[in-house]
PDB file of C-alpha atoms in Angstrom:
ATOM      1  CA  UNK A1416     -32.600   0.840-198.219  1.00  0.00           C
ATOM      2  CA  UNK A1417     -32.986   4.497-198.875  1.00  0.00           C
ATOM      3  CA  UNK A1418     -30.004   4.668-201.397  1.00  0.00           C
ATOM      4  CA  UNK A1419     -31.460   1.278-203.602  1.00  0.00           C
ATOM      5  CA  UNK A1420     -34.375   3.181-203.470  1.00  0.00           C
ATOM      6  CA  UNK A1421     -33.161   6.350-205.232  1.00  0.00           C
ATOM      7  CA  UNK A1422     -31.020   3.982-207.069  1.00  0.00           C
ATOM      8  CA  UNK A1423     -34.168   2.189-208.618  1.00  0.00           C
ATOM      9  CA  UNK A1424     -36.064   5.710-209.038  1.00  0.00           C
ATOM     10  CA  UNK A1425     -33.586   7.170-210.718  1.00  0.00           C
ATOM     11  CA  UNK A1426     -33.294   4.222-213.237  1.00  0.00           C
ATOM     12  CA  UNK A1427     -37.167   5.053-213.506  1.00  0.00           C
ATOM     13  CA  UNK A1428     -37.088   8.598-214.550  1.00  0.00           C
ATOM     14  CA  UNK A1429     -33.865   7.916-216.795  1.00  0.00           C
ATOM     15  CA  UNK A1430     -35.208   5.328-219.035  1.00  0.00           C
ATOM     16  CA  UNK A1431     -39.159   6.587-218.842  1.00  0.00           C
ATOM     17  CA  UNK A1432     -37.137   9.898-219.905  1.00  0.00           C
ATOM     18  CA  UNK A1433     -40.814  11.780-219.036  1.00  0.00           C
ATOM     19  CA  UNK A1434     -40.869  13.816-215.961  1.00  0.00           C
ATOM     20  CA  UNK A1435     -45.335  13.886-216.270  1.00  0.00           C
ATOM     21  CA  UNK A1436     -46.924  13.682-212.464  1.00  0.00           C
ATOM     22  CA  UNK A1437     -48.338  10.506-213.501  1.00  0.00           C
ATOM     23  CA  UNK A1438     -45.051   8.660-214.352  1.00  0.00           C
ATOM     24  CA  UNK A1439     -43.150   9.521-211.484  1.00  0.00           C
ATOM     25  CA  UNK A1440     -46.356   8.386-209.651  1.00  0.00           C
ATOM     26  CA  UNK A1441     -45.901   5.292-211.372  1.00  0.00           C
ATOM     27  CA  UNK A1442     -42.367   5.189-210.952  1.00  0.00           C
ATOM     28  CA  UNK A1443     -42.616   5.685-207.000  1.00  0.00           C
ATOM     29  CA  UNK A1444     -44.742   3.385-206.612  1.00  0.00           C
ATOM     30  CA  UNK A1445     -43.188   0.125-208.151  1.00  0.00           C
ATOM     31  CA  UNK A1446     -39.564   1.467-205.993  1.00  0.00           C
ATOM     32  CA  UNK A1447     -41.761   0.577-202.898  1.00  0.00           C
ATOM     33  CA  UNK A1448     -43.491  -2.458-203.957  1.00  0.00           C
ATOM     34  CA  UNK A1449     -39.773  -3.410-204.877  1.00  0.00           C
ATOM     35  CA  UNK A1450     -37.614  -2.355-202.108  1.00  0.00           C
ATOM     36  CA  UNK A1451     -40.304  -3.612-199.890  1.00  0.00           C
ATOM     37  CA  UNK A1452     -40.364  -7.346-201.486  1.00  0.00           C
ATOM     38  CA  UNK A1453     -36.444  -7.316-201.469  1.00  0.00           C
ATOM     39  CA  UNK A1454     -36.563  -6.130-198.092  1.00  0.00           C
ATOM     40  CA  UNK A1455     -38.888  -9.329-196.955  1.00  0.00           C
ATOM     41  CA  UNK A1456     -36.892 -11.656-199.048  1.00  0.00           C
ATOM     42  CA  UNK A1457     -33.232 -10.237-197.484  1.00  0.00           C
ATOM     43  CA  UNK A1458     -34.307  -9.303-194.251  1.00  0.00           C
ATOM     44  CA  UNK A1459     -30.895 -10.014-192.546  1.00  0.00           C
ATOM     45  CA  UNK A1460     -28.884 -11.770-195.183  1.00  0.00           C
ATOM     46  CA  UNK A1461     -26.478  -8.690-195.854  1.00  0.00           C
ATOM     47  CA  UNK A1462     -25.774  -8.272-192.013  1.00  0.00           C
ATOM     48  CA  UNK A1463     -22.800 -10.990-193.539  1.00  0.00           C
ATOM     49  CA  UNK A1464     -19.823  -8.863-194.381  1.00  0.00           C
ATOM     50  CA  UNK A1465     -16.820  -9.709-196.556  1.00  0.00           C
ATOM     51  CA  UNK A1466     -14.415  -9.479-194.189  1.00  0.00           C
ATOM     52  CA  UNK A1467     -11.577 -11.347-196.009  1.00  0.00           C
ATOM     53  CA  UNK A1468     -11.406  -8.656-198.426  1.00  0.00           C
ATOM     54  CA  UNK A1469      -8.385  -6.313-198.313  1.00  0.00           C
ATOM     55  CA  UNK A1470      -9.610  -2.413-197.378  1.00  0.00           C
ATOM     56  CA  UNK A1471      -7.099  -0.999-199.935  1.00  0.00           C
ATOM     57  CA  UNK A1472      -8.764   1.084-202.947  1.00  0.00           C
ATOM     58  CA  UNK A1473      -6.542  -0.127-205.358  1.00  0.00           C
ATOM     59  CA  UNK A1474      -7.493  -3.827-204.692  1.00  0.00           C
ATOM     60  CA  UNK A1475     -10.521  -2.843-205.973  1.00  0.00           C
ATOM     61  CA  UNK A1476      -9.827  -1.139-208.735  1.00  0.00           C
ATOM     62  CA  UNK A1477      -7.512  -4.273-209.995  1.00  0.00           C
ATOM     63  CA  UNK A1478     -10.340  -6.541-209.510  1.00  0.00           C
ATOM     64  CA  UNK A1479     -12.890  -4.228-211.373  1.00  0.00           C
ATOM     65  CA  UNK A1480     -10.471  -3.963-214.545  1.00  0.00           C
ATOM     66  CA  UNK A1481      -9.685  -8.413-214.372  1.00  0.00           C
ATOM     67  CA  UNK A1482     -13.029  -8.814-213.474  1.00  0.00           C
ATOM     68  CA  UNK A1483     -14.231  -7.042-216.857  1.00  0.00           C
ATOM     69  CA  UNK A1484     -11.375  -8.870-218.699  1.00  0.00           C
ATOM     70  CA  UNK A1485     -12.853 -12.368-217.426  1.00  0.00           C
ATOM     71  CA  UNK A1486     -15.814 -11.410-219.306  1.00  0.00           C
ATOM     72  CA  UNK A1487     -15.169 -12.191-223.068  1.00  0.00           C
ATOM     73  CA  UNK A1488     -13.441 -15.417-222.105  1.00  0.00           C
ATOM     74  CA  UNK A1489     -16.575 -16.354-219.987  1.00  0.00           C
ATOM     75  CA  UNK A1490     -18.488 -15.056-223.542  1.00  0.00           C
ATOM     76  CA  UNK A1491     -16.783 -17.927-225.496  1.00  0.00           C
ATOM     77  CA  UNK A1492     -16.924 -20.843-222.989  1.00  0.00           C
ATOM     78  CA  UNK A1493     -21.132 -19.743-222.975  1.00  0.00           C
ATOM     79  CA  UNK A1494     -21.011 -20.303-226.667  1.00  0.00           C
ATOM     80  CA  UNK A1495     -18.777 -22.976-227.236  1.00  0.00           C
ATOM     81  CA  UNK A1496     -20.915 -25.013-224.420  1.00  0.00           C
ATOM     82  CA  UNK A1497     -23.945 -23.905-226.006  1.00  0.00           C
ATOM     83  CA  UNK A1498     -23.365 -25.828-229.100  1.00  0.00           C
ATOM     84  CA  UNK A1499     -22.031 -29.214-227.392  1.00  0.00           C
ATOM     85  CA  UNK A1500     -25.532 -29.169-225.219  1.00  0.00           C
ATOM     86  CA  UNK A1501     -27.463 -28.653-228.597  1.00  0.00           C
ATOM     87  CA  UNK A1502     -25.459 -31.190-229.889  1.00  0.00           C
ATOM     88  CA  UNK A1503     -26.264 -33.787-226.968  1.00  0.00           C
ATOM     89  CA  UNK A1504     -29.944 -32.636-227.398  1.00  0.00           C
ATOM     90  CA  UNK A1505     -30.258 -33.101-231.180  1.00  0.00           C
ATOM     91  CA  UNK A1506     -28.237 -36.224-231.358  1.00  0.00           C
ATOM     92  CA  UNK A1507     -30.473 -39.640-231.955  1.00  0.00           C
ATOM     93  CA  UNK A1508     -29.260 -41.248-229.292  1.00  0.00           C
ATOM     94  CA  UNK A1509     -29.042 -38.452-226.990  1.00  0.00           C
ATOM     95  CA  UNK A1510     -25.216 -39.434-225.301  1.00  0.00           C
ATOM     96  CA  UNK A1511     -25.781 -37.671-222.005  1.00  0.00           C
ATOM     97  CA  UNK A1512     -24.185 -39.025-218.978  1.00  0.00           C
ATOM     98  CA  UNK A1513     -25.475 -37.200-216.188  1.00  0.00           C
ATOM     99  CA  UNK A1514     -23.618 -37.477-212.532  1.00  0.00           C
ATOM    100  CA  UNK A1515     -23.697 -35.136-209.512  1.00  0.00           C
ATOM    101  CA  UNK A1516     -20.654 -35.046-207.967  1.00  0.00           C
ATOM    102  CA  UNK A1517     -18.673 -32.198-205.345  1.00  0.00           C
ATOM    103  CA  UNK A1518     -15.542 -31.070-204.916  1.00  0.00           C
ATOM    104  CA  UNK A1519     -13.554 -28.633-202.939  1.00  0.00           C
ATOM    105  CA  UNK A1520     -12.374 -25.089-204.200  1.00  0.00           C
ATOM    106  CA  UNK A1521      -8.880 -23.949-204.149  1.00  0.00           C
ATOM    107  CA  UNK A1522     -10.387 -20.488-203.883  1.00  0.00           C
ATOM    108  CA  UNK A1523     -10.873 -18.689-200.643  1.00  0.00           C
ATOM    109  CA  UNK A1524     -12.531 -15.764-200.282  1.00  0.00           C
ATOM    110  CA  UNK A1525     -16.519 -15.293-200.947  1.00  0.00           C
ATOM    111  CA  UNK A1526     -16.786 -13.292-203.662  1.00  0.00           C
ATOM    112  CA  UNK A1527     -14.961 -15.431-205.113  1.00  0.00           C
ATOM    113  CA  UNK A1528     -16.730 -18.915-204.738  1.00  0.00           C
ATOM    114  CA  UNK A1529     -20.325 -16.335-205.573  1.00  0.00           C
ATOM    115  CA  UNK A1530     -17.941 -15.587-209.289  1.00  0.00           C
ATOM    116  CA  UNK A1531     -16.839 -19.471-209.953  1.00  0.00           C
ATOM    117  CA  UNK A1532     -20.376 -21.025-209.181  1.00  0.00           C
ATOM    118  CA  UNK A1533     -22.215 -18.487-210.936  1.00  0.00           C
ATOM    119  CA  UNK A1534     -19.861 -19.062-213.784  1.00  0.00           C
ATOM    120  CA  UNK A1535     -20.212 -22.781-213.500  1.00  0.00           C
ATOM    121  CA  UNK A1536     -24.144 -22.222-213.989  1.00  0.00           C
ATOM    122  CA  UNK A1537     -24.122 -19.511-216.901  1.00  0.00           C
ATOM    123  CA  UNK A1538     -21.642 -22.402-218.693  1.00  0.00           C
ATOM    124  CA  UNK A1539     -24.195 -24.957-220.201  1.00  0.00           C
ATOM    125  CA  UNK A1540     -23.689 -28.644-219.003  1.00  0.00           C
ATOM    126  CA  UNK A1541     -23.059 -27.789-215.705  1.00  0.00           C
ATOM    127  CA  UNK A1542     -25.142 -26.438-212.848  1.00  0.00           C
ATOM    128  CA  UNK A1543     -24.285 -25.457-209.458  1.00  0.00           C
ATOM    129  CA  UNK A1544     -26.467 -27.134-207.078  1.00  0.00           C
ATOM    130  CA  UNK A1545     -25.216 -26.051-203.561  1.00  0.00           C
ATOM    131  CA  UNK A1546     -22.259 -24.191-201.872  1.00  0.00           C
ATOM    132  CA  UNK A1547     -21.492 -24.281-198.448  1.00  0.00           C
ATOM    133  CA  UNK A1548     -17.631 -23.318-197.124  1.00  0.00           C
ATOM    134  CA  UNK A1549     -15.860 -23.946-200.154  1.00  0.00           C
ATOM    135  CA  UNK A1550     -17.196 -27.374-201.046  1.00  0.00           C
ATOM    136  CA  UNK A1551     -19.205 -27.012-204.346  1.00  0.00           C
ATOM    137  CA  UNK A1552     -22.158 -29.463-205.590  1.00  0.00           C
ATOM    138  CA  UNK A1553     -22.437 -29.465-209.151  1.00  0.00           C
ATOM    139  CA  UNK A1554     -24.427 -31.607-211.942  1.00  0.00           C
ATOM    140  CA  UNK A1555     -22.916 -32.563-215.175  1.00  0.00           C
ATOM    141  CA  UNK A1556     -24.504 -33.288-217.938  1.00  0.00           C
ATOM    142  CA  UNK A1557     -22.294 -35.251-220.311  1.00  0.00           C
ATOM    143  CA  UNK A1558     -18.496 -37.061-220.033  1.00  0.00           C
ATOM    144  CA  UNK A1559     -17.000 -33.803-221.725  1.00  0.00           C
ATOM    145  CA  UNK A1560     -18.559 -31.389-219.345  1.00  0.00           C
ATOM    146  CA  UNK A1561     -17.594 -33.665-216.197  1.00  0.00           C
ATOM    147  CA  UNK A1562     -14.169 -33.514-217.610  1.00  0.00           C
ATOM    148  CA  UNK A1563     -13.966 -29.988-218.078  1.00  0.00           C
ATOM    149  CA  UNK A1564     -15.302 -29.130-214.668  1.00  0.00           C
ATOM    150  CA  UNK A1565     -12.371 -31.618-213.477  1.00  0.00           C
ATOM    151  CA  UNK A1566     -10.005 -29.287-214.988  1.00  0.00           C
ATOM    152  CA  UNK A1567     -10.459 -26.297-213.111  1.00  0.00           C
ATOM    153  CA  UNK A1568     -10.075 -23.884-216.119  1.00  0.00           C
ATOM    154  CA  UNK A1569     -13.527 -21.598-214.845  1.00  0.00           C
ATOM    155  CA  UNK A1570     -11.486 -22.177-211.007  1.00  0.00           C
ATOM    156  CA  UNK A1571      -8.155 -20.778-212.649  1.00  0.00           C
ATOM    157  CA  UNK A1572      -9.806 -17.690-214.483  1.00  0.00           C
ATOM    158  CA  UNK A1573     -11.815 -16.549-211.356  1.00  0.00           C
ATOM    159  CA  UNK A1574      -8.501 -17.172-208.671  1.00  0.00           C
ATOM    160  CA  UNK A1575      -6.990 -14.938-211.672  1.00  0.00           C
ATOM    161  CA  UNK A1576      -9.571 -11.923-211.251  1.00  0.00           C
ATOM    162  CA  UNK A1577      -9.576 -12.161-207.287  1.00  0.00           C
ATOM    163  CA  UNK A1578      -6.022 -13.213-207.108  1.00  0.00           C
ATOM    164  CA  UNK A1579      -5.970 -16.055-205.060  1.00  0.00           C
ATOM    165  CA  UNK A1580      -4.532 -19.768-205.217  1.00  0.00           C
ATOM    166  CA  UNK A1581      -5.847 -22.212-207.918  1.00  0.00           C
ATOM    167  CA  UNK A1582      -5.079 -25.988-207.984  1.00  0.00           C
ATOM    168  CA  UNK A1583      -4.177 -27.626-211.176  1.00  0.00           C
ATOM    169  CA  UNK A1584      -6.810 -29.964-211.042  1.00  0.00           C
ATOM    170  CA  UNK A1585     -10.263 -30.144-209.166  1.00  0.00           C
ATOM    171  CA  UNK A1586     -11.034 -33.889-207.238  1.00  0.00           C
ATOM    172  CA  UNK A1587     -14.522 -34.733-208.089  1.00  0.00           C
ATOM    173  CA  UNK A1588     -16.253 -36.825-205.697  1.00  0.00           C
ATOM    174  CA  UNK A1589     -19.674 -38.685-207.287  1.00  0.00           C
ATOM    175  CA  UNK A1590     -22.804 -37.187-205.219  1.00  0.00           C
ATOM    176  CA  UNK A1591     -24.843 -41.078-204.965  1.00  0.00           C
ATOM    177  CA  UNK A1592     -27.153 -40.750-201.869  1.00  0.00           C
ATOM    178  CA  UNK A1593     -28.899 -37.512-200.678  1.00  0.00           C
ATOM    179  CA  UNK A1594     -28.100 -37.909-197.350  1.00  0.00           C
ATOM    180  CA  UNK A1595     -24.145 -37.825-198.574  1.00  0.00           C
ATOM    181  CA  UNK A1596     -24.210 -34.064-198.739  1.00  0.00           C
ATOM    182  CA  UNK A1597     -23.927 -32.182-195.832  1.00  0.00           C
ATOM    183  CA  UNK A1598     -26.563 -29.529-196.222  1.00  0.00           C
TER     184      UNK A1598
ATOM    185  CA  UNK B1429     -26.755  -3.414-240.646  1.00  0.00           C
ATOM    186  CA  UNK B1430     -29.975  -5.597-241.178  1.00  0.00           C
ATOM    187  CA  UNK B1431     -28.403  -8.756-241.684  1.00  0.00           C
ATOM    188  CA  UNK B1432     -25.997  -8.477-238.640  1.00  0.00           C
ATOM    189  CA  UNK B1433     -29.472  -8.079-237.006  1.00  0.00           C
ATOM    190  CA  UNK B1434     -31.163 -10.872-238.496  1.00  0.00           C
ATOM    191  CA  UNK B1435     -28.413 -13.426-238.064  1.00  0.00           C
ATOM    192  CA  UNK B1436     -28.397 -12.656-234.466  1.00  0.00           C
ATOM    193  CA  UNK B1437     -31.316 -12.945-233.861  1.00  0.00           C
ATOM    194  CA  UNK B1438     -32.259 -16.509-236.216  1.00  0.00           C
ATOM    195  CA  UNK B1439     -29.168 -17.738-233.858  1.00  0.00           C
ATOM    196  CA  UNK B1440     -30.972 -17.045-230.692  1.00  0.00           C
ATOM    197  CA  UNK B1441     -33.978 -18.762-231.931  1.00  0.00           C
ATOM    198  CA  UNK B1442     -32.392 -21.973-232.655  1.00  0.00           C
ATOM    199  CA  UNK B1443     -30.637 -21.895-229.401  1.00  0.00           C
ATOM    200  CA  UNK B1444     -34.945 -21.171-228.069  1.00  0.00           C
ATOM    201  CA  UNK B1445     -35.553 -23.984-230.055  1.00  0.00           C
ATOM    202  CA  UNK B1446     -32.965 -26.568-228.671  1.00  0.00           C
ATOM    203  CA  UNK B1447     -34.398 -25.380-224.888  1.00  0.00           C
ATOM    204  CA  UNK B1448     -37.584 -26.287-225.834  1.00  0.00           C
ATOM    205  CA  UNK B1449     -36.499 -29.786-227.911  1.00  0.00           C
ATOM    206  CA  UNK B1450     -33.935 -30.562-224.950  1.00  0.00           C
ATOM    207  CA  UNK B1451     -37.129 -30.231-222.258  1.00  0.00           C
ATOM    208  CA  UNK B1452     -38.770 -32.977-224.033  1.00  0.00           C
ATOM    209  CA  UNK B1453     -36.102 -35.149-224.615  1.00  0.00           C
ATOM    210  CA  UNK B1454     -34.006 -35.277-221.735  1.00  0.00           C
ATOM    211  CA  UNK B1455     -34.302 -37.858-219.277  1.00  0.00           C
ATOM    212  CA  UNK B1456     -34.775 -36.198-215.782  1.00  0.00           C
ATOM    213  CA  UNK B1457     -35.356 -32.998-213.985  1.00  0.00           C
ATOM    214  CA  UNK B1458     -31.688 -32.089-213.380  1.00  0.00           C
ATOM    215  CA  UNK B1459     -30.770 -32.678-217.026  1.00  0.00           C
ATOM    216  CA  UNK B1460     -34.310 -30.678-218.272  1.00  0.00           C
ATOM    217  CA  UNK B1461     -32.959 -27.276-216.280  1.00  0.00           C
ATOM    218  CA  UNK B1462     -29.607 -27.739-218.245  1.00  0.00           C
ATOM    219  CA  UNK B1463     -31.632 -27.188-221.382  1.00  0.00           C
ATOM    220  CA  UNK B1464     -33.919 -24.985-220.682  1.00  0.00           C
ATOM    221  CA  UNK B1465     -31.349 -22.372-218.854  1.00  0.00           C
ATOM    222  CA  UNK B1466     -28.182 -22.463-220.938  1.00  0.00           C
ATOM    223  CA  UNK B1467     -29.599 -22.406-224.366  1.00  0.00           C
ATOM    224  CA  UNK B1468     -32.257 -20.111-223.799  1.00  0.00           C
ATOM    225  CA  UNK B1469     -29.573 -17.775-221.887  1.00  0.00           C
ATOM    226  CA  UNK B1470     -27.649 -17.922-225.183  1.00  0.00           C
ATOM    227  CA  UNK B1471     -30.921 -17.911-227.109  1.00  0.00           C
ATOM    228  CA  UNK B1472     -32.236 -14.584-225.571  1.00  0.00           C
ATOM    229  CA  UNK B1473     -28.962 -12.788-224.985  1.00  0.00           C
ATOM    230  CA  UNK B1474     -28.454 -13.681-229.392  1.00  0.00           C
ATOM    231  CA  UNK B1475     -32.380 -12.074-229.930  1.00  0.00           C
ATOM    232  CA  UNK B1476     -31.859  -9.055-227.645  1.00  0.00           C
ATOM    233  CA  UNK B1477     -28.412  -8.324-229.613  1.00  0.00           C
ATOM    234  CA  UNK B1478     -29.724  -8.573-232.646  1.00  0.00           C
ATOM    235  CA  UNK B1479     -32.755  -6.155-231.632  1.00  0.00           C
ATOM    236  CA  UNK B1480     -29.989  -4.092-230.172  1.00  0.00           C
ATOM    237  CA  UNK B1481     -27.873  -4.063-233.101  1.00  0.00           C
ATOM    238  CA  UNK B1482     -31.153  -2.969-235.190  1.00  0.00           C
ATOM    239  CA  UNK B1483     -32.106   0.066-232.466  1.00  0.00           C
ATOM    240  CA  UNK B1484     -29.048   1.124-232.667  1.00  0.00           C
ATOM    241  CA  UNK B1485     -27.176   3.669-230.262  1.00  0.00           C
ATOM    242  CA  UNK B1486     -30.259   4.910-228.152  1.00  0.00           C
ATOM    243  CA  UNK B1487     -32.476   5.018-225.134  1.00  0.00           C
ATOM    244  CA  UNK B1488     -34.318   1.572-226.232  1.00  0.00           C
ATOM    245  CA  UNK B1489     -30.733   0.420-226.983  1.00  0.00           C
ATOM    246  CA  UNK B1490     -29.223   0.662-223.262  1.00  0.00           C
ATOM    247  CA  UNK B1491     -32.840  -0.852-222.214  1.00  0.00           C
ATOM    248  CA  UNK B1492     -32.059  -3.964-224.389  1.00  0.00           C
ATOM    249  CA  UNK B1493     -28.711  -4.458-222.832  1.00  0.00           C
ATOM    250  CA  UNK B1494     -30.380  -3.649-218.989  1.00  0.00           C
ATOM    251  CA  UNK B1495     -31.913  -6.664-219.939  1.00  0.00           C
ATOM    252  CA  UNK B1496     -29.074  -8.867-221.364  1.00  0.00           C
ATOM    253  CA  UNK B1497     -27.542  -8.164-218.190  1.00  0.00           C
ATOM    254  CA  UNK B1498     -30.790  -9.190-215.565  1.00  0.00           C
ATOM    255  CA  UNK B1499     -31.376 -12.190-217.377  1.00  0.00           C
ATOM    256  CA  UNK B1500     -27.609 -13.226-217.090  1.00  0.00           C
ATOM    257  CA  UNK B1501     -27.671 -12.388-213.003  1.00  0.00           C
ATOM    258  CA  UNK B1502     -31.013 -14.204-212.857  1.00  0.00           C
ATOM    259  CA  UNK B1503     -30.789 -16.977-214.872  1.00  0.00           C
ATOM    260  CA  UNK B1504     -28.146 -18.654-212.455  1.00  0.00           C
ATOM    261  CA  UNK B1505     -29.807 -17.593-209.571  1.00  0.00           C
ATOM    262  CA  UNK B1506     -32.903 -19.271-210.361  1.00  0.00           C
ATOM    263  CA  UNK B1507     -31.397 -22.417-211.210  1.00  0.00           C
ATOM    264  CA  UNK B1508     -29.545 -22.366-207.840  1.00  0.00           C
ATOM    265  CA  UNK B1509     -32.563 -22.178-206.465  1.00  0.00           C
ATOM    266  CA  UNK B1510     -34.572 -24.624-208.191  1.00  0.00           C
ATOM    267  CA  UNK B1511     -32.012 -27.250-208.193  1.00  0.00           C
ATOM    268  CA  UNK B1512     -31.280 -26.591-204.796  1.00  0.00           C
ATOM    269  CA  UNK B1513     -34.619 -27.141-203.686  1.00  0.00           C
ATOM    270  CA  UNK B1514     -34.862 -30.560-205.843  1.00  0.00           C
ATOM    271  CA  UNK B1515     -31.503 -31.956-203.724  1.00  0.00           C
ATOM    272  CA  UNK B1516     -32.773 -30.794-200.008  1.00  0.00           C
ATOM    273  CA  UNK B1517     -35.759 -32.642-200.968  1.00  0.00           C
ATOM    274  CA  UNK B1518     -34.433 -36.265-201.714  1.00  0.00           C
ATOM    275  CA  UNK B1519     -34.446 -35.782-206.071  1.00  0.00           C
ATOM    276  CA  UNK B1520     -31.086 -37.623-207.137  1.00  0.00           C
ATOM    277  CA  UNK B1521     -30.340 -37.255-210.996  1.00  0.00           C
ATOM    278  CA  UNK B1522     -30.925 -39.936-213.373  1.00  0.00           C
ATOM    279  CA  UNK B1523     -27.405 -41.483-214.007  1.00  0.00           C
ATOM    280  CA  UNK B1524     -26.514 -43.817-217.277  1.00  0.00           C
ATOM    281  CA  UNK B1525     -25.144 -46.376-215.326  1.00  0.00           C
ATOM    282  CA  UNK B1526     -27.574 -46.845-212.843  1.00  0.00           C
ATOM    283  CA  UNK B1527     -26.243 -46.131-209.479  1.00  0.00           C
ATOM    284  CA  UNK B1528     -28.843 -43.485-208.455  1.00  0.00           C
ATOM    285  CA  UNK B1529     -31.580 -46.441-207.898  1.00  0.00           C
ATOM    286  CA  UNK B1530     -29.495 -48.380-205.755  1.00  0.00           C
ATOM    287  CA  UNK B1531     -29.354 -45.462-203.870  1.00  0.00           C
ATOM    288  CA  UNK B1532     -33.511 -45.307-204.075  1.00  0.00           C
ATOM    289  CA  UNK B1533     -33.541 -48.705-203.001  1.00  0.00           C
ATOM    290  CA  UNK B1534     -31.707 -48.375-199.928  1.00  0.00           C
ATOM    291  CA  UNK B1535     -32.648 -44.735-199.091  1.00  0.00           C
ATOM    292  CA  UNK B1536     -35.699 -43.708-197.519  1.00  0.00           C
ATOM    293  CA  UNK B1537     -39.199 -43.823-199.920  1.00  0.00           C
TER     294      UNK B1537
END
C-alpha cells in the first residue's frame, strides 16, 4: 500500500513536472482518494499468490522479453478483427451469428489464463465472459470468429510466452441455458 | 509528419464511428459490447497515436501513450465485468438460430 502509493505520487510530480506547494497538495491528495478506493475494492483479493510460478530470476526475465514479443502479433490480430467486426456492422444484412459457448484451456498456470482471456477480449468478436479453473466462457460474434477461437492460435501464442502446453485445437461447447455454467 | 498524424487519427474515427453504428444495429446486449469495446479500443488507441505522432518526443507524448496503455488494461476489464454481470443474472445472447428462447421457455421467468 505504501509503495503504490509513492508509485502513484511519483507518476504525479513526473508528469505535472511542477514541484509548486499547491500541486503536490493536489497530487497527495488524489494518491489517497486512490489507494484508498483500490484498497476497498481489493481488500483481500491479492492475499492469492502465484504459487505455480517458478522462483528462478531468469524465468522471469524470459517471460518479460516473449511477453513483449507477443505484443505486435496481438497488434495485428486487434486490427485485422477490427475490420471483419466493421464489416459485420456495415453490411445490409448484418451476418452475425452470435453463440456463447466454453471450453477448457490447455494452459495451466494463472497468469497465464489472466494473458489468453484478456487477449480474447482486446480481439474484437470475441469476449470473455467468465473464468473459473481453466474453463473459459466466451461470446462470439460471427461464424469466423467462433472458428478462430476454435483454433487456439491466441491459446498457442500465450502457452508460447509462459511456456506451457497448448492443444492443437480448442473443444467448444455451446453455452444454451444459464444454469449450464457453473458459476 | 502531419499527414502520418492525420491519417491516424481519421482511422480511429471511423473505427468511433462503427462503435457507435454497431450499438444501434446489433441485435442484443452481448453483441452491442462487441461493438462498442473493440472498435472504439482500435478507434482511440488510432486518435491518441496520431496526437502522439503530432506531439512528438515529449512530456505530453509519454502522457498520450500512459493512456493508450490504461485504456487497453481497462477496456477488457470492464467488459469482463459487464458481461459477467449480464450471465450471473439470467441474460443469454440472442442466437440466429433460435435456441436461446427455448432455453427462455423452459428456464425460469
Amino acid at each position: 500500500m505504501a509503495i503504490q502509493g509513492a508509485a502513484l505520487f511519483g507518476l504525479w510530480v513526473a508528469f505535472s513536472g511542477d514541484l509548486s506547494v499547491e500541486f503536490l497538495a493536489w497530487g497527495g491528495i488524489a494518491t489517497v482518494v486512490a489507494i484508498t478506493f483500490s484498497e476497498l475494492l481489493f481488500r483481500g483479493t491479492h492475499e492469492h499468490t502465484f504459487t505455480a510460478l517458478p522462483s528462478r530470476f531468469g524465468w522471469y526475465v524470459w517471460t518479460a522479453v516473449r511477453f513483449l514479443l507477443y505484443h505486435p502479433w496481438m497488434a495485428y490480430q486487434i486490427t485485422a478483427a477490427s475490420i471483419h467486426v466493421a464489416y459485420l456492422v456495415l453490411h445490409p444484412r448484418i451476418p452475425i451469428e452470435p453463440a456463447l459457448v466454453e471450453f477448457e484451456t490447455s494452459l495451466v498456470s494463472e497468469p497465464a489464463h489472466v494473458l489468453l482471456a484478456q487477449s480474447i477480449t482486446l480481439t474484437p468478436g470475441t469476449v470473455t465472459v467468465d473464468a473459473f479453473e481453466g474453463t473459459l466462457l466466451v461470446h462470439c460474434l460471427s461464424r469466423l470468429t467462433r472458428e478462430q477461437l476454435a483454433q487456439g492460435s491466441i491459446q498457442r501464442r500465450v502457452a508460447g510466452v509462459f511456456a506451457e502446453p497448448a492443444a492443437d485445437r480448442v473443444e467448444l461447447t455451446d453455452v444454451l441455458r444459464p444454469g449450464q455454467v457453473p458459476l | 509528419m502531419n499527414i502520418v498524424a492525420l491519417a491516424l487519427m481519421a482511422a480511429g474515427l471511423f473505427f468511433m464511428a462503427i462503435a457507435v453504428i454497431g450499438l444501434v444495429r446489433l441485435p442484443d446486449f452481448f453483441s452491442r459490447v462487441h461493438a462498442v469495446s473493440k472498435s472504439e479500443t482500435l478507434g482511440i488507441t488510432l486518435l491518441l497515436l496520431g496526437l502522439l505522432v503530432s506531439a512528438g518526443v515529449s512530456l505530453t507524448g509519454l502522457k498520450l501513450a500512459l493512456i493508450v496503455l490504461f485504456v487497453a488494461i481497462s477496456n477488457p476489464v470492464g467488459v469482463h465485468v459487464l458481461t459477467r454481470a449480464a450471465v450471473r443474472n439470467g441474460l443469454m445472447p440472442w442466437r440466429r438460430d433460435g435456441l436461446h428462447l427455448a432455453s427462455e421457455a423452459q428456464g425460469e421467468r
